Every structure is written in C-alpha cells, then in structure tokens.
Coordinates of N, CA and C in Angstrom, one line a residue:
X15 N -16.5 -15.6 26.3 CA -16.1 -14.3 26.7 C -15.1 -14.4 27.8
X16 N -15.4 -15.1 29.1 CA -13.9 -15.1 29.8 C -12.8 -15.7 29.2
X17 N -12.6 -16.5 28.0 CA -11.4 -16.8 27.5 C -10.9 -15.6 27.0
X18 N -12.0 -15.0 26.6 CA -11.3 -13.9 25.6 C -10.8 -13.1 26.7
X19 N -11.8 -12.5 27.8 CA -11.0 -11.5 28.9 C -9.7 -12.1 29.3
X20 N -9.2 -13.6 29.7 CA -8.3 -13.6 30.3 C -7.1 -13.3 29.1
X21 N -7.4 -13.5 28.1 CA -6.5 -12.9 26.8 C -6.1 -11.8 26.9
X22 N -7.2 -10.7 26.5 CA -7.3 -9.1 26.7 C -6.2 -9.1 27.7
X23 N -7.4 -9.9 28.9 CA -5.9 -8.8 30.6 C -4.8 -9.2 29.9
X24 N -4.0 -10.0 29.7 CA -2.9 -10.5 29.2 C -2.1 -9.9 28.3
X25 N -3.0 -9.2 27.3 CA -2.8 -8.0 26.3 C -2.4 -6.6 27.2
X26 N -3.2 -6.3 27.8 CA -4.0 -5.1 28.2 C -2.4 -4.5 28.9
X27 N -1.8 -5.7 29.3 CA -0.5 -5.1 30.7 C 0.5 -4.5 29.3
X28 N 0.2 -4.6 28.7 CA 1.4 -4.1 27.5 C 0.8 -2.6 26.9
X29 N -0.1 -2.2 27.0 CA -1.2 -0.7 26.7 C -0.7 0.1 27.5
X30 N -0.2 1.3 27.5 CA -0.2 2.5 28.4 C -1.1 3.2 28.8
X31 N -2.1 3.5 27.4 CA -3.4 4.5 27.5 C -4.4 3.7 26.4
X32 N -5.9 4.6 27.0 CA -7.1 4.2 26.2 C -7.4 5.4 25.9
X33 N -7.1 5.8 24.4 CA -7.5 7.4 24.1 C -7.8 7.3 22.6
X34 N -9.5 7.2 22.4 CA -10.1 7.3 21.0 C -10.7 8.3 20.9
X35 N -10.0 9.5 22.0 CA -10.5 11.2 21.5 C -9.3 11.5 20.2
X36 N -8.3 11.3 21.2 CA -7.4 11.5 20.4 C -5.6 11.1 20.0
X37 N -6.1 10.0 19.9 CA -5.0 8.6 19.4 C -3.3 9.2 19.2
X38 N -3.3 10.5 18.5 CA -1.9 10.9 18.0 C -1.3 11.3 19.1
X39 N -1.9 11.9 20.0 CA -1.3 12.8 20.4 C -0.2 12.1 21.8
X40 N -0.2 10.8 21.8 CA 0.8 10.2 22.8 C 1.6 10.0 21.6
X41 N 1.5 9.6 20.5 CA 2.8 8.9 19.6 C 3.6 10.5 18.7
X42 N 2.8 11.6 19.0 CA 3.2 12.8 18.9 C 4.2 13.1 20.1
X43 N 4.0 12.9 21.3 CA 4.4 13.4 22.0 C 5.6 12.7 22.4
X44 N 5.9 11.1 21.7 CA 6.9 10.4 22.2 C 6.4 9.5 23.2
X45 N 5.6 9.3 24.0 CA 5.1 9.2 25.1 C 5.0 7.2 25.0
X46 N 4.1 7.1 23.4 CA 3.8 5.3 23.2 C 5.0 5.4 21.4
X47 N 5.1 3.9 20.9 CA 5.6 3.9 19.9 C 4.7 2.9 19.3
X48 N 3.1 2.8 19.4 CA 2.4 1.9 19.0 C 1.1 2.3 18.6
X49 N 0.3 2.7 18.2 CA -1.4 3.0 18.5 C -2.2 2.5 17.6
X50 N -3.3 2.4 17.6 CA -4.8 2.4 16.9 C -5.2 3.9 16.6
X51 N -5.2 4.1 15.6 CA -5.2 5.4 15.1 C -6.3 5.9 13.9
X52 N -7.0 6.8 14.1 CA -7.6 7.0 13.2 C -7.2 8.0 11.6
X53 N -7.9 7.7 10.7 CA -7.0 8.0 9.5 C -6.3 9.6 9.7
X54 N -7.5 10.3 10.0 CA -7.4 12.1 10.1 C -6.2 12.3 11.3
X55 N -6.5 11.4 12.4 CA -5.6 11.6 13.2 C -4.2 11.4 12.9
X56 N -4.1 10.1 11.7 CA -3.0 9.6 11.7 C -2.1 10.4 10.3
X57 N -3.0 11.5 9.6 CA -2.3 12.1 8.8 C -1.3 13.4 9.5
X58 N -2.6 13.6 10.3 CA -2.1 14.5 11.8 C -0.5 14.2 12.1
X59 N -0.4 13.1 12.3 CA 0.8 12.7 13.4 C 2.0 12.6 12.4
X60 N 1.5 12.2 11.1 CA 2.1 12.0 10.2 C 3.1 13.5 9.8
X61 N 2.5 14.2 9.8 CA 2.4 16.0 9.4 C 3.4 16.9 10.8
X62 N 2.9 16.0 11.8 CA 4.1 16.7 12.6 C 5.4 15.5 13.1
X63 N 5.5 14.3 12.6 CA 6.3 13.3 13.0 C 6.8 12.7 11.7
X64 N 7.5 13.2 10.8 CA 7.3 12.8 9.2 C 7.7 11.3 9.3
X65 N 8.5 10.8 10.2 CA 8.9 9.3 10.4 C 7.4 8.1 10.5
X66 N 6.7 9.0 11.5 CA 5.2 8.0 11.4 C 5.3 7.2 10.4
X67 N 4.8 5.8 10.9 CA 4.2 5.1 9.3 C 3.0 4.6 10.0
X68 N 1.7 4.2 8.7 CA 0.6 3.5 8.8 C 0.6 2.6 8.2
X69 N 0.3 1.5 9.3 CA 0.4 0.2 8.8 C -0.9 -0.3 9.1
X70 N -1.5 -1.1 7.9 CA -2.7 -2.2 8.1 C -2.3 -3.2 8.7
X71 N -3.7 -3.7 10.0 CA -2.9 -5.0 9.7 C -3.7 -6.4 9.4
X72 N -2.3 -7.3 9.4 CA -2.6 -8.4 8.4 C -4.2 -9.2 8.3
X73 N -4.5 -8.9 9.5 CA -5.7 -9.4 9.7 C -6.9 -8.6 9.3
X74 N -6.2 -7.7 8.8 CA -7.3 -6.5 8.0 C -7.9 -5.3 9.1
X75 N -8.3 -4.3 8.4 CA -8.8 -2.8 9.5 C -10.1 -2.9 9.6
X76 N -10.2 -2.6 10.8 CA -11.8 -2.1 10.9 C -12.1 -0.7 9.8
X77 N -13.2 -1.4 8.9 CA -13.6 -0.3 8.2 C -14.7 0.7 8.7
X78 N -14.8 1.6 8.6 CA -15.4 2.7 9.4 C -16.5 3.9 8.8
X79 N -16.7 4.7 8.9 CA -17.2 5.7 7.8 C -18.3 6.8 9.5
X80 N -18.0 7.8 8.8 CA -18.8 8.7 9.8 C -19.8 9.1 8.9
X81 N -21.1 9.6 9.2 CA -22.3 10.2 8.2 C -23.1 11.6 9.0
X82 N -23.6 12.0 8.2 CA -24.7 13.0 8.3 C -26.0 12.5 8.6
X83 N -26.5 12.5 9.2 CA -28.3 12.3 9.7 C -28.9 13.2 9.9
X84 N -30.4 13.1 9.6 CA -31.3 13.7 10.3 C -32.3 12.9 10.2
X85 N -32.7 12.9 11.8 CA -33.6 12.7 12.6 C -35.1 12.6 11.8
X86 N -35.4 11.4 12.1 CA -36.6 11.7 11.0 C -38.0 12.6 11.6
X87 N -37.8 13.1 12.9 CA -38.6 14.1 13.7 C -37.9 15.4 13.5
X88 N -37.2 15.7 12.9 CA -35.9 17.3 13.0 C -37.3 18.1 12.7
X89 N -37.3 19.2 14.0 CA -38.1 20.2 14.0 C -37.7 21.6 12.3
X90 N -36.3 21.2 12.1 CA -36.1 22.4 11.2 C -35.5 21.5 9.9
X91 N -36.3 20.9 8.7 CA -35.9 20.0 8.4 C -35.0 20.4 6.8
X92 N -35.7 22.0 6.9 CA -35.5 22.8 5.5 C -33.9 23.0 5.9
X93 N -33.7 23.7 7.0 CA -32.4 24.5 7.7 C -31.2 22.7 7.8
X94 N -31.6 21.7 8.1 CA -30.6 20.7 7.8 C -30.3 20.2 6.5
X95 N -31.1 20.1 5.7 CA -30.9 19.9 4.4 C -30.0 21.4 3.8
X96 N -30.6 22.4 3.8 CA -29.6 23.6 3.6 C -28.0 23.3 4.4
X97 N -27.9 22.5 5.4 CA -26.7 22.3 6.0 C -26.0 21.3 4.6
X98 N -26.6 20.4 4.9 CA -26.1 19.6 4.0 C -25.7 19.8 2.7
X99 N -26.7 20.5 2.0 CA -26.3 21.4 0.7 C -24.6 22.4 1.1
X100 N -24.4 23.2 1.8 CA -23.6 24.0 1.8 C -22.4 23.4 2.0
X101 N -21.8 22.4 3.1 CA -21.4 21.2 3.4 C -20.7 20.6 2.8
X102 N -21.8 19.8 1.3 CA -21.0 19.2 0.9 C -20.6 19.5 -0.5
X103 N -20.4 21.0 -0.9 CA -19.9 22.0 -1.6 C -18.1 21.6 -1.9
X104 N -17.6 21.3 -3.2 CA -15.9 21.1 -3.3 C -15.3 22.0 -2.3
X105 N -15.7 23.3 -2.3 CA -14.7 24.3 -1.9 C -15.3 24.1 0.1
X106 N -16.0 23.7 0.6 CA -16.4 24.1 1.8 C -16.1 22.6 2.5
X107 N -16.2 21.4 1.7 CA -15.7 20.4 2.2 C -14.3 20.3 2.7
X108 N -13.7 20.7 1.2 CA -12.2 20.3 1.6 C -11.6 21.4 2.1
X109 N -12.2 22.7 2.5 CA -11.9 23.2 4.0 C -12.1 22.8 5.3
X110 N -12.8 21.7 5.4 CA -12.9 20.8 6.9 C -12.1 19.8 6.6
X111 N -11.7 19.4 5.4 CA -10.5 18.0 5.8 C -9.0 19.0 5.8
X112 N -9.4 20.2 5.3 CA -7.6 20.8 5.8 C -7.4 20.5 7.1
X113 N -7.9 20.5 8.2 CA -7.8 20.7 9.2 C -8.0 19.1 10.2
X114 N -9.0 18.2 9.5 CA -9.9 16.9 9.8 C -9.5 15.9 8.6
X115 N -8.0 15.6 8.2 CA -7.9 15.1 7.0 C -8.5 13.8 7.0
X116 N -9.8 13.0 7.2 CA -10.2 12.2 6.8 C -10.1 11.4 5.5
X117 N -10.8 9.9 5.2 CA -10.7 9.8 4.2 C -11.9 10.8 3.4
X118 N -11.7 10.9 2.0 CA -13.0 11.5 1.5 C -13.7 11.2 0.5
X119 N -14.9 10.9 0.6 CA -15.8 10.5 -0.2 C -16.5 11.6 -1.3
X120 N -15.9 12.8 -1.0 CA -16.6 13.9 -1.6 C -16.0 14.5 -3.1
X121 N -16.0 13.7 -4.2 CA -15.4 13.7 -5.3 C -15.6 15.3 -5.7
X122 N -16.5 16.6 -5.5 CA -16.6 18.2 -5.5 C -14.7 18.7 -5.1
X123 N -14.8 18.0 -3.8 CA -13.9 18.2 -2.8 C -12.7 18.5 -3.2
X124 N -12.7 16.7 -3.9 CA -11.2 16.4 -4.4 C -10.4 16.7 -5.2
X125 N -11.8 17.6 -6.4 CA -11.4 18.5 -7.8 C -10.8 20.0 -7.1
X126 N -11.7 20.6 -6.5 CA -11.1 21.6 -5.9 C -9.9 22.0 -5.2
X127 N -9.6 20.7 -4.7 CA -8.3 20.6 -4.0 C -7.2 20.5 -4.8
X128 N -7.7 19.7 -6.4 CA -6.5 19.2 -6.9 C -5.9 20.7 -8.0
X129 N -7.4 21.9 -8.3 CA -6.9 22.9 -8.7 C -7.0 23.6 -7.4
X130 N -7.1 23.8 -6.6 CA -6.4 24.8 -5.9 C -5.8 24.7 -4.7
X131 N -5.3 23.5 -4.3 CA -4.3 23.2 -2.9 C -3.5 22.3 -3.6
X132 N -2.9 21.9 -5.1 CA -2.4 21.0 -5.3 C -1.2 20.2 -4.1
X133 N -0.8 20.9 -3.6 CA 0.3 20.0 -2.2 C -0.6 19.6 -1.7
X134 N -1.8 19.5 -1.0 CA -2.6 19.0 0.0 C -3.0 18.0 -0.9
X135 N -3.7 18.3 -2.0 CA -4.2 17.1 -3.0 C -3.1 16.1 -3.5
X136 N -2.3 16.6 -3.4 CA -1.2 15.1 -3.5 C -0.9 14.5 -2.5
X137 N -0.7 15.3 -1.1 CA -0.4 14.3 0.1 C -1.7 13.3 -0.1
X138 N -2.8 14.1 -0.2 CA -4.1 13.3 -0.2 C -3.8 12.1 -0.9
X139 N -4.0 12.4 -1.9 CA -4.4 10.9 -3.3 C -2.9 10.1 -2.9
X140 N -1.7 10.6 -2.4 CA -0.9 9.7 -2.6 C -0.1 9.0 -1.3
X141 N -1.6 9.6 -0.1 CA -1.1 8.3 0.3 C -2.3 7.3 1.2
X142 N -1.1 6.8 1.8 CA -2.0 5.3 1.9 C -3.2 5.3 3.2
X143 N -2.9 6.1 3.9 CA -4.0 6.8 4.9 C -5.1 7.2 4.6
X144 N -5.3 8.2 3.7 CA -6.3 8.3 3.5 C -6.7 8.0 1.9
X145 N -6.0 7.5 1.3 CA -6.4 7.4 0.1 C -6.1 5.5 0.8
X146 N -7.0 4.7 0.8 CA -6.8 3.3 1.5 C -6.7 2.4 -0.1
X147 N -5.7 1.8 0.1 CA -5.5 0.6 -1.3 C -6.4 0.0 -1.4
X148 N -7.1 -0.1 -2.3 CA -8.0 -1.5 -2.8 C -8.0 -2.8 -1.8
X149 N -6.8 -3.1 -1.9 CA -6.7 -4.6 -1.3 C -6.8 -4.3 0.3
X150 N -6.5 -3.2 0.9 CA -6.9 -3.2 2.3 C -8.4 -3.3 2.7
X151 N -9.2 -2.7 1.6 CA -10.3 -2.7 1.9 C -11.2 -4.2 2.0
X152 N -10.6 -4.8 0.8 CA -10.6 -6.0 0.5 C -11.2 -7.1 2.1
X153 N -9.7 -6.6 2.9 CA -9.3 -7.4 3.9 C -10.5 -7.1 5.0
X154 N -10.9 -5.7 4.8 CA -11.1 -4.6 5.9 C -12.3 -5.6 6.7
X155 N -12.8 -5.1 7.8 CA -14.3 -5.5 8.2 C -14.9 -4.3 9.0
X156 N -15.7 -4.7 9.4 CA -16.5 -3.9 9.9 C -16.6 -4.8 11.2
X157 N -17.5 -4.0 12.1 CA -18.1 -4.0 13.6 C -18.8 -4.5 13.6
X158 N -19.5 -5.6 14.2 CA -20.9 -5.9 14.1 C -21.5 -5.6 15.7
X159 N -23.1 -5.7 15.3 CA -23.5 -5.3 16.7 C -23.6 -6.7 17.4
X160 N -23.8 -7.2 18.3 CA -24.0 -7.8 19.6 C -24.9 -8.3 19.9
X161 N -25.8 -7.0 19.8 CA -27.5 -7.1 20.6 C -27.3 -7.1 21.8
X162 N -27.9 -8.3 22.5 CA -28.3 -8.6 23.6 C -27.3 -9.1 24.2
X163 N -26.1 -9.2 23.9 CA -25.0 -9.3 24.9 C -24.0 -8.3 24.9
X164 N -24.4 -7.2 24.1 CA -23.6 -5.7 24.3 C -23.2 -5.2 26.1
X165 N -23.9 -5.9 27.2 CA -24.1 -5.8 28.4 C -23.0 -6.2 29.1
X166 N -22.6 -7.9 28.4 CA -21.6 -8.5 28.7 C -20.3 -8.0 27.8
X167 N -20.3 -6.9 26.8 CA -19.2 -7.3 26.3 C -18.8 -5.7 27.1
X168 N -19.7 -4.9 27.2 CA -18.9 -3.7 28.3 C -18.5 -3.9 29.5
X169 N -19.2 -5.4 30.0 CA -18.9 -5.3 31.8 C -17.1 -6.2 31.3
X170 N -16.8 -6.7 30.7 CA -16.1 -7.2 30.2 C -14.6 -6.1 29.6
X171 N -15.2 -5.6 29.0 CA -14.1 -4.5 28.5 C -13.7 -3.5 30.0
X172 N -15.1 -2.5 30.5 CA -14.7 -2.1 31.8 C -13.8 -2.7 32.6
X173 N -13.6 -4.3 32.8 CA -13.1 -4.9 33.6 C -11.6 -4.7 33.0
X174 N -11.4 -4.8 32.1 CA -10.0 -4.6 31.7 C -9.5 -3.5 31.1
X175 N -10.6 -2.2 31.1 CA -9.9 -1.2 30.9 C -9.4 -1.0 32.3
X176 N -10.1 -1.0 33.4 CA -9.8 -0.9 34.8 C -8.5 -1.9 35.5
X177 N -8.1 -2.5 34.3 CA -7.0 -3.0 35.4 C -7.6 -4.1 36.0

C-alpha cells in the first residue's frame, strides 16, 4: 500500500476535484477536460456538450449496477413490494431514465420507449454509454471488497484526497 500511495500522490497533483455526486458538471462547465464519469451522468454531459466522448479504458471499466432491496426486517413489506411492482412498469421506468439516463436492464422499459419516445430510444440503444458493447464488458471488472484492510485502504486514500 505505500507504493501504491506514493503513486496515487504522484497521480493525485494532476486531479483538480473529487466529485462522485456529480462527475459532469465540471466537464459541463469547462472547468476539467478529463473525468471518471458515470453512464447517466455521462449521457447528461453528452446532451448538453454534444462534443463529449466516452471512452473505455484499455484496461477495462469498473462494472457497476445499482439495485432495489429490501430489508429483510421492512416493517411494510406488502407497500415495498407494491413499490417495486409499480417501478418497474415499461411506461414508469423509462420515465426515470428520461431524466437518470442509466444503463437499463428493464426490457418493459425499452419497448415503451422504442414505441413511444422513439428519439430517446435511439440515443439509447445507439450508443455506447449506455447501451455498453459486449467486448467492454468483456474487459469490465468489478470492485472487490478488502475486508479487514478496508481501514488501511481509506486512511490511505484520505491521505491523498487531502493533499
């Protein structure tokens, strides 16, 4: 881990900001011409910056996925499940990726969209943001957890978010 921190600091002086609320809005603003971006965000930026491009990279994307849970104590377990039913409805889903263009798993969704927003369902399916190529996924990885040195890997990162 210290080899790797003295790497990071070494990295780090080239970073302007740490922003995974909301990634676009410095390469929106002009501000970086570089980021880690998330898909929804990055159709975002895409939509007001038409020059944007998304690029994988070579060493492959962290693959990701956000989910729905419930708690396996949820006091209202009828009223979550009814969440979920309504949710993940064609017409109700792809009213939250108008706005949250993620990628989407919700094949209801994607029919709806393609008879009735056909412009949104084509940016969608055609491109490479949120519609991800095969072979990137290929590349893709995932996060793994740590465990017991999750302790050391934040006193570590703090240290070089902080400068």
């Amino acid at each position: 881990m210290e080899e790797a921190k003295v790497k990071l600091a070494e990295l780090a002086r080239g970073i302007k900001l740490f922003d995974s609320d909301s990634p676009k809005t410095a390469l929106i603003a002009g501000d970086v011409d570089l980021g880690i971006v998330w898909t929804g965000e990055a159709v975002i930026a895409k939509r007001e910056v038409p020059t944007f491009e998304y690029i994988y990279p070579t060493e492959g994307a962290i693959l990701w996925q956000d989910n729905y849970a419930i708690p396996k104590d949820a006091p209202n377990l009828d009223a979550a499940y009814a969440w979920l039913n309504y949710s993940m409805q064609g017409d109700v889903f792809w009213r939250m990726l108008e706005e949250f263009p993620y990628t989407n798993p919700n094949l209801a969704a994607l029919e709806y969209a393609k008879e009735n927003h056909p412009e949104l369902y084509e940016e969608y399916i055609n491109s490479n943001i949120t519609n991800t190529p095969p072979e990137e996924l290929q590349r893709g990885h995932r996060i793994r957890d740590v465990g017991d040195a999750t302790p050391l890997y934040d006193r570590v990162w703090t240290e070089i978010k902080g400068g």
